[in-house]
């Protein structure tokens, strides 16, 4: 779970951009294995106990009673409203965010140093050949 104010790299329209979390709406989905052998996926607000994989918890059912079980898997389904460096705001899922780090952004690199702007540094071009071959036209004799 990411906290408000955390600096992240947010994937938006195919690119990772610098952003800061403004609003976080927490929702954790838990896969529960009940002692009777059944499994179910429920949200964290129905669970009494620690949110850790393997933890023994009690899950509130629709009739208000609690059933014992253990957590098998946790998934962060939270939504985050982020503010990009240019002031633009977007609400994104957790899967579109990662902690700000060198993996997606490096201040020492700029697009000017990338080979796309310097044709002399392009690699060997890739040639694509179709597996279908060419299509031949057949003319019927009359």
Coordinates of N, CA and C in Angstrom, one line a residue:
X1 N 0.8 -1.2 0.0 CA 0.0 0.0 0.0 C 0.9 1.2 0.0
X2 N 0.6 2.2 -0.9 CA 1.4 3.4 -1.0 C 0.7 4.5 -0.2
X3 N 1.4 5.4 0.4 CA 0.9 6.5 1.2 C 0.8 7.8 0.5
X4 N -0.1 8.7 0.9 CA -0.2 10.0 0.3 C 1.2 10.7 0.5
X5 N 1.6 11.4 -0.6 CA 2.9 12.1 -0.6 C 4.0 11.3 -1.1
X6 N 3.8 10.0 -1.4 CA 4.9 9.2 -1.9 C 5.2 9.5 -3.4
X7 N 6.5 9.7 -3.7 CA 6.9 10.0 -5.1 C 6.9 8.6 -5.8
X8 N 6.3 8.6 -7.0 CA 6.2 7.4 -7.8 C 6.5 7.7 -9.3
X9 N 6.7 6.6 -10.0 CA 6.7 6.7 -11.5 C 5.3 6.1 -11.9
X10 N 4.6 6.9 -12.6 CA 3.2 6.5 -13.0 C 3.2 6.2 -14.5
X11 N 2.7 5.0 -14.8 CA 2.5 4.7 -16.2 C 1.2 5.3 -16.8
X12 N 1.4 6.2 -17.7 CA 0.2 6.9 -18.3 C 0.4 7.0 -19.8
X13 N -0.5 6.5 -20.6 CA -0.4 6.5 -22.0 C 0.9 5.9 -22.5
X14 N 1.3 4.8 -21.9 CA 2.5 4.0 -22.4 C 3.9 4.5 -21.9
X15 N 3.9 5.6 -21.1 CA 5.2 6.1 -20.6 C 5.2 6.3 -19.1
X16 N 6.3 6.1 -18.5 CA 6.4 6.4 -17.0 C 6.8 7.8 -16.8
X17 N 6.0 8.5 -16.0 CA 6.2 9.9 -15.7 C 6.3 10.1 -14.2
X18 N 7.0 11.1 -13.8 CA 7.1 11.4 -12.3 C 5.8 12.0 -11.8
X19 N 5.4 11.5 -10.6 CA 4.2 12.0 -10.0 C 4.3 11.8 -8.5
X20 N 3.3 12.4 -7.8 CA 3.2 12.3 -6.3 C 1.8 11.9 -6.0
X21 N 1.6 11.0 -5.1 CA 0.3 10.5 -4.7 C -0.4 11.6 -3.9
X22 N -1.6 12.0 -4.3 CA -2.4 13.0 -3.7 C -3.5 12.4 -2.8
X23 N -4.2 11.4 -3.4 CA -5.3 10.7 -2.7 C -5.1 9.2 -2.9
X24 N -5.3 8.4 -1.8 CA -5.2 6.9 -1.9 C -6.5 6.3 -1.3
X25 N -7.2 5.5 -2.1 CA -8.4 4.8 -1.7 C -8.0 3.4 -1.5
X26 N -7.8 2.9 -0.3 CA -7.3 1.6 0.0 C -8.3 0.5 -0.2
X27 N -8.0 -0.5 -1.0 CA -8.8 -1.7 -1.1 C -7.8 -2.9 -1.4
X28 N -7.8 -3.8 -0.4 CA -7.0 -5.0 -0.5 C -7.9 -6.2 -0.7
X29 N -7.7 -7.0 -1.7 CA -8.5 -8.2 -2.0 C -7.7 -9.4 -1.4
X30 N -8.3 -10.2 -0.6 CA -7.7 -11.3 0.0 C -8.3 -12.7 -0.4
X31 N -7.5 -13.6 -0.8 CA -8.0 -14.9 -1.1 C -7.9 -15.7 0.2
X32 N -9.0 -16.2 0.6 CA -9.2 -16.9 1.9 C -9.4 -18.4 1.7
X33 N -8.7 -19.2 2.4 CA -8.9 -20.6 2.5 C -9.6 -20.9 3.8
X34 N -10.9 -21.3 3.8 CA -11.6 -21.6 5.0 C -11.2 -23.0 5.6
X35 N -11.4 -23.2 6.8 CA -11.1 -24.5 7.5 C -11.9 -25.6 6.9
X36 N -13.0 -25.3 6.3 CA -13.9 -26.4 5.7 C -13.4 -26.8 4.3
X37 N -12.3 -26.1 3.8 CA -11.8 -26.5 2.5 C -12.2 -25.6 1.3
X38 N -13.1 -24.7 1.6 CA -13.5 -23.8 0.5 C -12.6 -22.6 0.4
X39 N -12.6 -21.9 -0.8 CA -11.8 -20.7 -0.9 C -12.8 -19.6 -1.4
X40 N -12.4 -18.3 -1.1 CA -13.2 -17.2 -1.5 C -12.3 -16.0 -1.6
X41 N -12.6 -15.0 -2.3 CA -11.9 -13.7 -2.4 C -12.8 -12.6 -1.8
X42 N -12.3 -11.9 -0.8 CA -13.1 -10.9 -0.1 C -12.2 -9.6 0.1
X43 N -12.9 -8.5 0.3 CA -12.1 -7.3 0.6 C -11.7 -7.2 2.0
X44 N -10.7 -6.4 2.3 CA -10.1 -6.3 3.6 C -11.0 -5.8 4.7
X45 N -12.1 -5.1 4.4 CA -13.0 -4.6 5.4 C -13.9 -5.8 6.0
X46 N -13.9 -6.9 5.4 CA -14.6 -8.1 6.0 C -13.7 -9.0 6.9
X47 N -12.5 -8.6 7.0 CA -11.5 -9.5 7.7 C -11.2 -8.9 9.1
X48 N -11.2 -9.8 10.1 CA -10.7 -9.5 11.4 C -9.4 -10.3 11.7
X49 N -8.3 -9.5 11.8 CA -7.0 -10.1 12.0 C -6.0 -9.5 11.1
X50 N -4.7 -9.9 11.2 CA -3.6 -9.3 10.5 C -3.7 -9.6 9.0
X51 N -3.4 -8.6 8.2 CA -3.4 -8.8 6.7 C -2.0 -9.2 6.3
X52 N -1.7 -10.5 6.5 CA -0.5 -11.1 6.1 C -0.8 -12.5 5.5
X53 N 0.0 -12.9 4.5 CA -0.2 -14.2 3.9 C 0.1 -15.3 4.9
X54 N -0.8 -16.2 5.0 CA -0.6 -17.3 6.0 C -1.2 -17.0 7.3
X55 N -1.7 -15.8 7.6 CA -2.3 -15.4 8.9 C -3.7 -16.0 9.0
X56 N -3.9 -16.5 10.3 CA -5.3 -17.0 10.6 C -6.2 -15.8 10.9
X57 N -7.3 -15.7 10.2 CA -8.2 -14.6 10.4 C -9.6 -15.1 10.5
X58 N -10.5 -14.2 10.8 CA -12.0 -14.5 10.8 C -12.6 -13.6 9.7
X59 N -13.5 -14.2 8.9 CA -14.1 -13.4 7.8 C -15.6 -13.3 8.1
X60 N -16.1 -12.0 8.0 CA -17.5 -11.8 8.2 C -18.3 -12.2 7.0
X61 N -19.3 -13.0 7.2 CA -20.2 -13.4 6.2 C -21.4 -12.5 6.0
X62 N -22.2 -12.7 5.0 CA -23.4 -11.8 4.7 C -24.4 -11.9 5.9
X63 N -24.4 -13.0 6.6 CA -25.4 -13.1 7.7 C -24.8 -12.5 9.0
X64 N -23.6 -11.9 9.0 CA -23.0 -11.3 10.1 C -22.1 -12.2 11.0
X65 N -22.1 -13.5 10.7 CA -21.3 -14.4 11.5 C -19.9 -14.4 10.9
X66 N -18.9 -14.8 11.7 CA -17.5 -14.9 11.3 C -17.1 -16.4 11.1
X67 N -16.4 -16.6 10.0 CA -15.9 -18.0 9.8 C -14.3 -17.9 9.8
X68 N -13.7 -18.9 10.5 CA -12.2 -18.9 10.5 C -11.6 -19.4 9.2
X69 N -10.5 -18.8 8.8 CA -9.8 -19.1 7.6 C -8.4 -18.6 7.7
X70 N -7.6 -18.8 6.6 CA -6.3 -18.3 6.5 C -6.1 -17.6 5.1
X71 N -5.3 -16.5 5.1 CA -5.0 -15.7 3.9 C -4.0 -16.5 3.0
X72 N -4.4 -16.7 1.8 CA -3.5 -17.4 0.8 C -2.8 -16.4 -0.1
X73 N -3.5 -15.2 -0.4 CA -3.0 -14.3 -1.4 C -3.6 -12.9 -1.1
X74 N -2.7 -11.9 -1.2 CA -3.2 -10.5 -1.0 C -2.9 -9.7 -2.4
X75 N -3.9 -9.0 -2.8 CA -3.8 -8.2 -4.0 C -4.2 -6.7 -3.7
X76 N -3.3 -5.8 -4.0 CA -3.6 -4.4 -3.8 C -4.5 -3.9 -4.9
X77 N -5.8 -3.7 -4.7 CA -6.7 -3.2 -5.7 C -7.0 -1.7 -5.5
X78 N -6.2 -1.0 -4.8 CA -6.4 0.4 -4.4 C -6.3 1.3 -5.7
X79 N -7.0 2.4 -5.6 CA -6.8 3.4 -6.6 C -6.1 4.6 -6.0
X80 N -5.3 5.3 -6.8 CA -4.5 6.4 -6.4 C -4.7 7.6 -7.3
X81 N -5.0 8.7 -6.8 CA -5.0 9.9 -7.6 C -3.6 10.6 -7.4
X82 N -2.9 10.7 -8.6 CA -1.6 11.2 -8.6 C -1.5 12.6 -9.3
X83 N -0.6 13.4 -8.9 CA -0.3 14.7 -9.5 C 1.0 14.6 -10.2
X84 N 1.0 14.8 -11.6 CA 2.2 14.8 -12.3 C 2.9 16.1 -12.2
X85 N 4.2 16.1 -12.6 CA 5.0 17.3 -12.5 C 4.4 18.6 -13.1
X86 N 3.7 18.4 -14.2 CA 3.1 19.5 -14.9 C 1.7 20.0 -14.3
X87 N 1.3 19.3 -13.2 CA 0.1 19.7 -12.5 C -1.1 18.9 -12.9
X88 N -1.0 18.1 -13.9 CA -2.1 17.2 -14.3 C -2.4 16.1 -13.3
X89 N -3.7 15.8 -13.1 CA -4.1 14.8 -12.1 C -4.8 13.6 -12.8
X90 N -4.5 12.4 -12.4 CA -5.2 11.2 -12.9 C -5.3 10.2 -11.8
X91 N -6.4 9.4 -11.9 CA -6.6 8.3 -10.9 C -6.2 7.0 -11.6
X92 N -5.3 6.3 -11.0 CA -4.7 5.1 -11.6 C -4.8 4.0 -10.6
X93 N -4.7 2.7 -11.2 CA -4.6 1.5 -10.3 C -3.2 1.3 -9.9
X94 N -3.1 0.5 -8.8 CA -1.7 0.2 -8.3 C -0.8 -0.4 -9.3
X95 N -1.3 -1.2 -10.2 CA -0.5 -1.8 -11.2 C 0.2 -0.8 -12.2
X96 N -0.3 0.4 -12.2 CA 0.2 1.5 -13.1 C 1.3 2.3 -12.4
X97 N 1.6 2.0 -11.1 CA 2.5 2.8 -10.3 C 3.7 1.9 -9.8
X98 N 4.8 2.5 -9.7 CA 5.9 1.9 -9.0 C 6.7 3.0 -8.3
X99 N 7.4 2.6 -7.2 CA 8.2 3.6 -6.5 C 9.2 4.3 -7.4
X100 N 9.4 5.6 -7.2 CA 10.3 6.3 -8.0 C 11.7 5.7 -7.8
X101 N 12.3 5.4 -8.9 CA 13.7 4.9 -8.8 C 14.4 4.9 -10.2
X102 N 15.6 4.4 -10.2 CA 16.4 4.4 -11.4 C 15.9 3.5 -12.5
X103 N 15.0 2.6 -12.1 CA 14.6 1.6 -13.1 C 13.8 2.3 -14.3
X104 N 13.0 3.3 -14.0 CA 12.2 4.0 -15.0 C 12.7 5.4 -15.3
X105 N 13.5 6.0 -14.5 CA 13.9 7.4 -14.7 C 15.3 7.6 -14.2
X106 N 16.1 8.2 -14.9 CA 17.5 8.5 -14.5 C 17.7 10.0 -14.9
X107 N 18.1 10.8 -14.0 CA 18.3 12.3 -14.2 C 19.5 12.5 -15.1
X108 N 20.4 11.6 -15.2 CA 21.6 11.8 -16.0 C 21.4 11.5 -17.5
X109 N 20.2 10.8 -17.8 CA 19.9 10.5 -19.1 C 18.9 11.5 -19.7
X110 N 19.1 11.8 -20.9 CA 18.0 12.6 -21.6 C 17.8 12.0 -23.0
X111 N 16.8 12.5 -23.6 CA 16.5 11.9 -25.0 C 17.6 12.3 -26.0
X112 N 18.3 13.4 -25.7 CA 19.4 13.8 -26.6 C 20.5 12.7 -26.7
X113 N 20.6 11.9 -25.6 CA 21.7 10.9 -25.6 C 21.2 9.6 -26.1
X114 N 20.0 9.5 -26.4 CA 19.4 8.2 -26.9 C 19.8 8.1 -28.4
X115 N 19.9 6.8 -28.9 CA 20.3 6.6 -30.3 C 19.2 7.1 -31.3
X116 N 18.0 7.3 -30.9 CA 16.9 7.6 -31.8 C 17.2 9.0 -32.4
X117 N 17.9 9.9 -31.7 CA 18.2 11.2 -32.3 C 19.5 11.3 -33.0
X118 N 20.2 10.2 -33.1 CA 21.5 10.2 -33.7 C 21.6 9.0 -34.7
X119 N 21.2 9.2 -36.0 CA 21.1 8.1 -36.9 C 22.4 7.3 -37.1
X120 N 23.5 7.9 -36.8 CA 24.8 7.2 -37.0 C 24.9 6.1 -36.0
X121 N 24.2 6.2 -34.8 CA 24.3 5.2 -33.8 C 23.2 4.1 -33.9
X122 N 22.4 4.2 -34.9 CA 21.3 3.2 -35.1 C 22.0 1.8 -35.3
X123 N 21.3 0.8 -34.8 CA 21.8 -0.6 -35.0 C 21.5 -1.1 -36.4
X124 N 21.8 -2.3 -36.6 CA 21.5 -2.9 -37.9 C 20.0 -3.0 -38.1
X125 N 19.4 -2.6 -39.2 CA 18.0 -2.6 -39.4 C 17.5 -4.0 -39.4
X126 N 16.3 -4.1 -39.0 CA 15.6 -5.4 -39.0 C 14.7 -5.5 -40.2
X127 N 14.9 -6.6 -41.0 CA 14.1 -6.8 -42.2 C 13.1 -7.9 -41.9
X128 N 11.8 -7.6 -42.2 CA 10.7 -8.6 -41.9 C 10.3 -9.3 -43.2
X129 N 10.3 -10.6 -43.2 CA 9.9 -11.3 -44.3 C 8.6 -12.0 -44.0
X130 N 7.6 -11.9 -44.8 CA 6.3 -12.6 -44.6 C 6.5 -14.1 -44.8
X131 N 5.8 -14.8 -43.9 CA 5.8 -16.3 -44.0 C 4.8 -16.8 -45.1
X132 N 3.9 -15.9 -45.5 CA 2.9 -16.3 -46.4 C 3.4 -16.4 -47.9
X133 N 4.4 -15.6 -48.2 CA 4.9 -15.5 -49.5 C 4.0 -14.6 -50.4
X134 N 4.2 -14.6 -51.6 CA 3.5 -13.7 -52.5 C 2.3 -14.4 -53.0
X135 N 1.3 -13.6 -53.3 CA 0.0 -14.2 -53.8 C 0.1 -14.1 -55.3
X136 N -0.3 -15.2 -56.0 CA -0.3 -15.2 -57.4 C -1.7 -15.2 -58.0
X137 N -1.9 -14.5 -59.0 CA -3.2 -14.5 -59.6 C -3.4 -15.6 -60.7
X138 N -4.5 -16.2 -60.7 CA -4.7 -17.2 -61.7 C -5.7 -16.7 -62.7
X139 N -5.4 -16.9 -63.9 CA -6.3 -16.5 -65.0 C -6.9 -17.7 -65.6
X140 N -8.2 -17.7 -65.7 CA -8.9 -18.8 -66.3 C -8.9 -18.7 -67.9
X141 N -8.6 -19.8 -68.5 CA -8.6 -19.8 -70.0 C -10.0 -20.0 -70.4
X142 N -10.3 -19.2 -71.5 CA -11.7 -19.3 -72.1 C -11.7 -20.1 -73.3

